mmCIF file with all atom_site columns, C-alpha atoms in Angstrom:
data_model
loop_
_atom_site.group_PDB
_atom_site.id
_atom_site.type_symbol
_atom_site.label_atom_id
_atom_site.label_alt_id
_atom_site.label_comp_id
_atom_site.label_asym_id
_atom_site.label_entity_id
_atom_site.label_seq_id
_atom_site.pdbx_PDB_ins_code
_atom_site.Cartn_x
_atom_site.Cartn_y
_atom_site.Cartn_z
_atom_site.occupancy
_atom_site.B_iso_or_equiv
_atom_site.pdbx_formal_charge
_atom_site.auth_seq_id
_atom_site.auth_comp_id
_atom_site.auth_asym_id
_atom_site.auth_atom_id
_atom_site.pdbx_PDB_model_num
ATOM 1   C CA . MET A 1 1   ? 0.495   -0.145  0.196   1.00 0.00 ? 1   MET A CA 1
ATOM 2   C CA . ASN A 1 2   ? 1.059   3.258   -1.527  1.00 0.00 ? 2   ASN A CA 1
ATOM 3   C CA . PRO A 1 3   ? 1.703   5.840   1.602   1.00 0.00 ? 3   PRO A CA 1
ATOM 4   C CA . TYR A 1 4   ? -1.087  8.251   0.653   1.00 0.00 ? 4   TYR A CA 1
ATOM 5   C CA . ASP A 1 5   ? -3.316  5.403   0.938   1.00 0.00 ? 5   ASP A CA 1
ATOM 6   C CA . GLN A 1 6   ? -2.124  4.320   4.176   1.00 0.00 ? 6   GLN A CA 1
ATOM 7   C CA . TYR A 1 7   ? -2.232  8.018   5.060   1.00 0.00 ? 7   TYR A CA 1
ATOM 8   C CA . MET A 1 8   ? -6.142  7.760   4.233   1.00 0.00 ? 8   MET A CA 1
ATOM 9   C CA . LYS A 1 9   ? -7.149  4.613   5.392   1.00 0.00 ? 9   LYS A CA 1
ATOM 10  C CA . GLU A 1 10  ? -6.318  5.482   8.840   1.00 0.00 ? 10  GLU A CA 1
ATOM 11  C CA . ILE A 1 11  ? -7.829  8.808   8.883   1.00 0.00 ? 11  ILE A CA 1
ATOM 12  C CA . ALA A 1 12  ? -10.994 7.021   7.526   1.00 0.00 ? 12  ALA A CA 1
ATOM 13  C CA . GLN A 1 13  ? -11.202 4.053   10.681  1.00 0.00 ? 13  GLN A CA 1
ATOM 14  C CA . PRO A 1 14  ? -13.042 6.262   13.540  1.00 0.00 ? 14  PRO A CA 1
ATOM 15  C CA . MET A 1 15  ? -15.468 7.203   10.483  1.00 0.00 ? 15  MET A CA 1
ATOM 16  C CA . ARG A 1 16  ? -15.999 3.774   9.575   1.00 0.00 ? 16  ARG A CA 1
ATOM 17  C CA . ASN A 1 17  ? -15.509 3.139   13.586  1.00 0.00 ? 17  ASN A CA 1
ATOM 18  C CA . GLU A 1 18  ? -18.759 5.979   13.941  1.00 0.00 ? 18  GLU A CA 1
ATOM 19  C CA . LEU A 1 19  ? -21.479 3.730   12.233  1.00 0.00 ? 19  LEU A CA 1
ATOM 20  C CA . THR A 1 20  ? -20.066 0.019   12.670  1.00 0.00 ? 20  THR A CA 1
ATOM 21  C CA . GLU A 1 21  ? -20.062 1.134   16.256  1.00 0.00 ? 21  GLU A CA 1
ATOM 22  C CA . ALA A 1 22  ? -24.019 1.895   15.421  1.00 0.00 ? 22  ALA A CA 1
ATOM 23  C CA . GLY A 1 23  ? -25.017 -1.901  14.667  1.00 0.00 ? 23  GLY A CA 1
ATOM 24  C CA . PHE A 1 24  ? -23.608 -0.897  10.484  1.00 0.00 ? 24  PHE A CA 1
ATOM 25  C CA . SER A 1 25  ? -22.172 -3.913  9.136   1.00 0.00 ? 25  SER A CA 1
ATOM 26  C CA . GLU A 1 26  ? -19.114 -2.464  5.909   1.00 0.00 ? 26  GLU A CA 1
ATOM 27  C CA . LEU A 1 27  ? -19.967 -3.236  2.798   1.00 0.00 ? 27  LEU A CA 1
ATOM 28  C CA . THR A 1 28  ? -15.864 -3.643  1.735   1.00 0.00 ? 28  THR A CA 1
ATOM 29  C CA . THR A 1 29  ? -16.223 -5.253  -1.499  1.00 0.00 ? 29  THR A CA 1
ATOM 30  C CA . PRO A 1 30  ? -18.663 -5.872  -4.895  1.00 0.00 ? 30  PRO A CA 1
ATOM 31  C CA . GLU A 1 31  ? -19.715 -9.266  -3.599  1.00 0.00 ? 31  GLU A CA 1
ATOM 32  C CA . GLN A 1 32  ? -20.336 -8.649  0.045   1.00 0.00 ? 32  GLN A CA 1
ATOM 33  C CA . VAL A 1 33  ? -22.618 -6.361  -1.782  1.00 0.00 ? 33  VAL A CA 1
ATOM 34  C CA . ASP A 1 34  ? -24.430 -8.468  -4.341  1.00 0.00 ? 34  ASP A CA 1
ATOM 35  C CA . GLU A 1 35  ? -24.435 -11.135 -1.370  1.00 0.00 ? 35  GLU A CA 1
ATOM 36  C CA . PHE A 1 36  ? -26.316 -8.389  0.356   1.00 0.00 ? 36  PHE A CA 1
ATOM 37  C CA . VAL A 1 37  ? -28.722 -6.230  -1.728  1.00 0.00 ? 37  VAL A CA 1
ATOM 38  C CA . THR A 1 38  ? -29.852 -10.655 -3.675  1.00 0.00 ? 38  THR A CA 1
ATOM 39  C CA . SER A 1 39  ? -30.351 -11.970 -0.549  1.00 0.00 ? 39  SER A CA 1
ATOM 40  C CA . MET A 1 40  ? -31.888 -9.124  0.776   1.00 0.00 ? 40  MET A CA 1
ATOM 41  C CA . LYS A 1 41  ? -35.283 -9.590  3.057   1.00 0.00 ? 41  LYS A CA 1
ATOM 42  C CA . GLY A 1 42  ? -37.325 -6.799  5.435   1.00 0.00 ? 42  GLY A CA 1
ATOM 43  C CA . THR A 1 43  ? -35.577 -3.514  4.940   1.00 0.00 ? 43  THR A CA 1
ATOM 44  C CA . SER A 1 44  ? -32.238 -2.113  4.888   1.00 0.00 ? 44  SER A CA 1
ATOM 45  C CA . LEU A 1 45  ? -30.539 1.198   5.619   1.00 0.00 ? 45  LEU A CA 1
ATOM 46  C CA . VAL A 1 46  ? -27.336 1.292   3.505   1.00 0.00 ? 46  VAL A CA 1
ATOM 47  C CA . VAL A 1 47  ? -25.053 4.552   4.336   1.00 0.00 ? 47  VAL A CA 1
ATOM 48  C CA . ILE A 1 48  ? -22.941 5.903   2.010   1.00 0.00 ? 48  ILE A CA 1
ATOM 49  C CA . ASN A 1 49  ? -20.240 7.170   4.407   1.00 0.00 ? 49  ASN A CA 1
ATOM 50  C CA . SER A 1 50  ? -17.826 10.230  3.393   1.00 0.00 ? 50  SER A CA 1
ATOM 51  C CA . VAL A 1 51  ? -14.716 12.066  5.151   1.00 0.00 ? 51  VAL A CA 1
ATOM 52  C CA . CYS A 1 52  ? -16.222 14.572  4.068   1.00 0.00 ? 52  CYS A CA 1
ATOM 53  C CA . GLY A 1 53  ? -17.750 17.309  6.666   1.00 0.00 ? 53  GLY A CA 1
ATOM 54  C CA . CYS A 1 54  ? -21.436 17.699  5.945   1.00 0.00 ? 54  CYS A CA 1
ATOM 55  C CA . ALA A 1 55  ? -20.655 13.568  6.371   1.00 0.00 ? 55  ALA A CA 1
ATOM 56  C CA . ALA A 1 56  ? -19.121 13.649  10.136  1.00 0.00 ? 56  ALA A CA 1
ATOM 57  C CA . GLY A 1 57  ? -21.080 16.342  11.199  1.00 0.00 ? 57  GLY A CA 1
ATOM 58  C CA . LEU A 1 58  ? -24.549 15.886  9.650   1.00 0.00 ? 58  LEU A CA 1
ATOM 59  C CA . ALA A 1 59  ? -24.384 12.503  7.639   1.00 0.00 ? 59  ALA A CA 1
ATOM 60  C CA . ARG A 1 60  ? -23.176 9.744   10.438  1.00 0.00 ? 60  ARG A CA 1
ATOM 61  C CA . PRO A 1 61  ? -25.053 11.479  13.419  1.00 0.00 ? 61  PRO A CA 1
ATOM 62  C CA . ALA A 1 62  ? -28.120 11.829  11.932  1.00 0.00 ? 62  ALA A CA 1
ATOM 63  C CA . ALA A 1 63  ? -28.347 8.315   10.984  1.00 0.00 ? 63  ALA A CA 1
ATOM 64  C CA . LYS A 1 64  ? -27.451 7.146   13.936  1.00 0.00 ? 64  LYS A CA 1
ATOM 65  C CA . LEU A 1 65  ? -30.330 9.085   15.965  1.00 0.00 ? 65  LEU A CA 1
ATOM 66  C CA . SER A 1 66  ? -32.459 7.844   13.330  1.00 0.00 ? 66  SER A CA 1
ATOM 67  C CA . LEU A 1 67  ? -32.610 4.458   14.837  1.00 0.00 ? 67  LEU A CA 1
ATOM 68  C CA . GLU A 1 68  ? -33.483 5.777   18.023  1.00 0.00 ? 68  GLU A CA 1
ATOM 69  C CA . GLN A 1 69  ? -37.194 4.767   17.448  1.00 0.00 ? 69  GLN A CA 1
ATOM 70  C CA . GLU A 1 70  ? -38.708 2.103   17.258  1.00 0.00 ? 70  GLU A CA 1
ATOM 71  C CA . LYS A 1 71  ? -40.061 2.166   14.246  1.00 0.00 ? 71  LYS A CA 1
ATOM 72  C CA . ARG A 1 72  ? -36.646 1.691   12.510  1.00 0.00 ? 72  ARG A CA 1
ATOM 73  C CA . PRO A 1 73  ? -35.509 -0.254  9.267   1.00 0.00 ? 73  PRO A CA 1
ATOM 74  C CA . GLU A 1 74  ? -34.072 -4.211  10.475  1.00 0.00 ? 74  GLU A CA 1
ATOM 75  C CA . LYS A 1 75  ? -30.812 -4.572  8.598   1.00 0.00 ? 75  LYS A CA 1
ATOM 76  C CA . LEU A 1 76  ? -28.024 -1.093  8.560   1.00 0.00 ? 76  LEU A CA 1
ATOM 77  C CA . VAL A 1 77  ? -24.784 -1.642  6.012   1.00 0.00 ? 77  VAL A CA 1
ATOM 78  C CA . THR A 1 78  ? -22.805 0.785   5.029   1.00 0.00 ? 78  THR A CA 1
ATOM 79  C CA . VAL A 1 79  ? -20.148 1.311   2.040   1.00 0.00 ? 79  VAL A CA 1
ATOM 80  C CA . PHE A 1 80  ? -17.469 4.260   2.604   1.00 0.00 ? 80  PHE A CA 1
ATOM 81  C CA . ALA A 1 81  ? -16.837 6.438   -0.638  1.00 0.00 ? 81  ALA A CA 1
ATOM 82  C CA . GLY A 1 82  ? -13.440 7.073   -2.121  1.00 0.00 ? 82  GLY A CA 1
ATOM 83  C CA . GLN A 1 83  ? -12.389 4.177   1.012   1.00 0.00 ? 83  GLN A CA 1
ATOM 84  C CA . ASP A 1 84  ? -13.724 1.406   -0.764  1.00 0.00 ? 84  ASP A CA 1
ATOM 85  C CA . ARG A 1 85  ? -14.550 2.368   -4.666  1.00 0.00 ? 85  ARG A CA 1
ATOM 86  C CA . GLU A 1 86  ? -15.331 -1.248  -6.118  1.00 0.00 ? 86  GLU A CA 1
ATOM 87  C CA . ALA A 1 87  ? -17.746 -2.029  -3.123  1.00 0.00 ? 87  ALA A CA 1
ATOM 88  C CA . THR A 1 88  ? -19.698 1.767   -3.062  1.00 0.00 ? 88  THR A CA 1
ATOM 89  C CA . SER A 1 89  ? -19.556 1.958   -7.247  1.00 0.00 ? 89  SER A CA 1
ATOM 90  C CA . ARG A 1 90  ? -21.521 -1.423  -6.488  1.00 0.00 ? 90  ARG A CA 1
ATOM 91  C CA . MET A 1 91  ? -23.935 -0.134  -4.762  1.00 0.00 ? 91  MET A CA 1
ATOM 92  C CA . ARG A 1 92  ? -25.281 2.734   -6.730  1.00 0.00 ? 92  ARG A CA 1
ATOM 93  C CA . ASP A 1 93  ? -25.533 0.388   -9.372  1.00 0.00 ? 93  ASP A CA 1
ATOM 94  C CA . TYR A 1 94  ? -28.426 -0.997  -7.493  1.00 0.00 ? 94  TYR A CA 1
ATOM 95  C CA . PHE A 1 95  ? -29.773 2.738   -7.180  1.00 0.00 ? 95  PHE A CA 1
ATOM 96  C CA . GLU A 1 96  ? -30.998 2.483   -10.307 1.00 0.00 ? 96  GLU A CA 1
ATOM 97  C CA . GLY A 1 97  ? -31.926 6.577   -12.016 1.00 0.00 ? 97  GLY A CA 1
ATOM 98  C CA . ILE A 1 98  ? -30.045 8.385   -9.420  1.00 0.00 ? 98  ILE A CA 1
ATOM 99  C CA . GLN A 1 99  ? -26.967 10.733  -9.495  1.00 0.00 ? 99  GLN A CA 1
ATOM 100 C CA . PRO A 1 100 ? -24.069 8.562   -7.538  1.00 0.00 ? 100 PRO A CA 1
ATOM 101 C CA . SER A 1 101 ? -24.188 11.643  -4.192  1.00 0.00 ? 101 SER A CA 1
ATOM 102 C CA . SER A 1 102 ? -21.953 11.207  -0.621  1.00 0.00 ? 102 SER A CA 1
ATOM 103 C CA . PRO A 1 103 ? -23.046 10.939  1.476   1.00 0.00 ? 103 PRO A CA 1
ATOM 104 C CA . SER A 1 104 ? -26.147 10.345  1.074   1.00 0.00 ? 104 SER A CA 1
ATOM 105 C CA . MET A 1 105 ? -28.537 7.189   2.432   1.00 0.00 ? 105 MET A CA 1
ATOM 106 C CA . ALA A 1 106 ? -30.792 4.925   0.794   1.00 0.00 ? 106 ALA A CA 1
ATOM 107 C CA . LEU A 1 107 ? -34.081 3.342   2.496   1.00 0.00 ? 107 LEU A CA 1
ATOM 108 C CA . MET A 1 108 ? -34.287 -0.169  0.972   1.00 0.00 ? 108 MET A CA 1
ATOM 109 C CA . LYS A 1 109 ? -37.284 -2.868  1.155   1.00 0.00 ? 109 LYS A CA 1
ATOM 110 C CA . ASP A 1 110 ? -36.210 -6.154  -0.519  1.00 0.00 ? 110 ASP A CA 1
ATOM 111 C CA . GLY A 1 111 ? -33.824 -5.231  -3.199  1.00 0.00 ? 111 GLY A CA 1
ATOM 112 C CA . LYS A 1 112 ? -35.299 -2.397  -3.564  1.00 0.00 ? 112 LYS A CA 1
ATOM 113 C CA . VAL A 1 113 ? -34.351 1.850   -2.955  1.00 0.00 ? 113 VAL A CA 1
ATOM 114 C CA . LEU A 1 114 ? -38.508 3.385   -1.817  1.00 0.00 ? 114 LEU A CA 1
ATOM 115 C CA . HIS A 1 115 ? -36.261 6.861   -0.287  1.00 0.00 ? 115 HIS A CA 1
ATOM 116 C CA . PHE A 1 116 ? -32.764 8.022   -1.162  1.00 0.00 ? 116 PHE A CA 1
ATOM 117 C CA . ILE A 1 117 ? -31.658 10.851  0.971   1.00 0.00 ? 117 ILE A CA 1
ATOM 118 C CA . PRO A 1 118 ? -28.337 12.820  -1.329  1.00 0.00 ? 118 PRO A CA 1
ATOM 119 C CA . ARG A 1 119 ? -26.123 15.086  -0.699  1.00 0.00 ? 119 ARG A CA 1
ATOM 120 C CA . GLU A 1 120 ? -28.174 18.384  -1.485  1.00 0.00 ? 120 GLU A CA 1
ATOM 121 C CA . GLU A 1 121 ? -30.996 16.923  1.318   1.00 0.00 ? 121 GLU A CA 1
ATOM 122 C CA . ILE A 1 122 ? -27.691 16.808  4.234   1.00 0.00 ? 122 ILE A CA 1
ATOM 123 C CA . GLU A 1 123 ? -25.428 19.118  2.903   1.00 0.00 ? 123 GLU A CA 1
ATOM 124 C CA . ASP A 1 124 ? -26.983 22.571  4.351   1.00 0.00 ? 124 ASP A CA 1
ATOM 125 C CA . PHE A 1 125 ? -29.968 21.050  7.096   1.00 0.00 ? 125 PHE A CA 1
ATOM 126 C CA . GLU A 1 126 ? -30.021 21.191  10.597  1.00 0.00 ? 126 GLU A CA 1
ATOM 127 C CA . VAL A 1 127 ? -29.391 16.989  11.966  1.00 0.00 ? 127 VAL A CA 1
ATOM 128 C CA . GLU A 1 128 ? -32.800 16.983  13.146  1.00 0.00 ? 128 GLU A CA 1
ATOM 129 C CA . GLU A 1 129 ? -33.946 17.587  9.481   1.00 0.00 ? 129 GLU A CA 1
ATOM 130 C CA . ILE A 1 130 ? -32.334 14.931  7.708   1.00 0.00 ? 130 ILE A CA 1
ATOM 131 C CA . VAL A 1 131 ? -33.745 12.552  11.300  1.00 0.00 ? 131 VAL A CA 1
ATOM 132 C CA . ASN A 1 132 ? -36.773 13.244  10.699  1.00 0.00 ? 132 ASN A CA 1
ATOM 133 C CA . ASN A 1 133 ? -36.275 12.729  6.692   1.00 0.00 ? 133 ASN A CA 1
ATOM 134 C CA . LEU A 1 134 ? -35.132 8.923   7.473   1.00 0.00 ? 134 LEU A CA 1
ATOM 135 C CA . ILE A 1 135 ? -37.949 9.649   10.468  1.00 0.00 ? 135 ILE A CA 1
ATOM 136 C CA . GLN A 1 136 ? -40.894 10.196  8.050   1.00 0.00 ? 136 GLN A CA 1
ATOM 137 C CA . SER A 1 137 ? -39.075 6.967   5.804   1.00 0.00 ? 137 SER A CA 1
ATOM 138 C CA . TYR A 1 138 ? -39.157 4.635   8.822   1.00 0.00 ? 138 TYR A CA 1
ATOM 139 C CA . ASN A 1 139 ? -42.930 5.575   9.845   1.00 0.00 ? 139 ASN A CA 1
ATOM 140 C CA . LYS A 1 140 ? -44.007 4.764   5.850   1.00 0.00 ? 140 LYS A CA 1
ATOM 141 C CA . TYR A 1 141 ? -42.340 1.312   5.165   1.00 0.00 ? 141 TYR A CA 1
ATOM 142 C CA . CYS A 1 142 ? -40.720 -0.450  8.177   1.00 0.00 ? 142 CYS A CA 1
#
């Protein structure tokens, strides 16, 4: 691994941990993404993680806070844009008709996207607004 890749891996680890410690499973390869999506039953929250400030200050905190509800997705997964590029690209393949966006969040059921929150609905929004966006989708689909 070259020094840049090693540095980025070390920098990103706490950002990964923030979600995995909240119960998210990381999908780091295209094969893991395919296995997850093709075997998916029920609802899942997919977080496209990122090193950007809006991921740190808004997306990850909102994703975690949204899970404090009784109605919530059955499964929680994450892919890391810019780190696990192939896995992220494969997950985006399943987001049919949706432009790539990171950070972003998708509520999926049985392999299909039911609700999507792109970066444009994260950046410049308050954490509470993003949490409410997620909770509304949970109440509708979970």
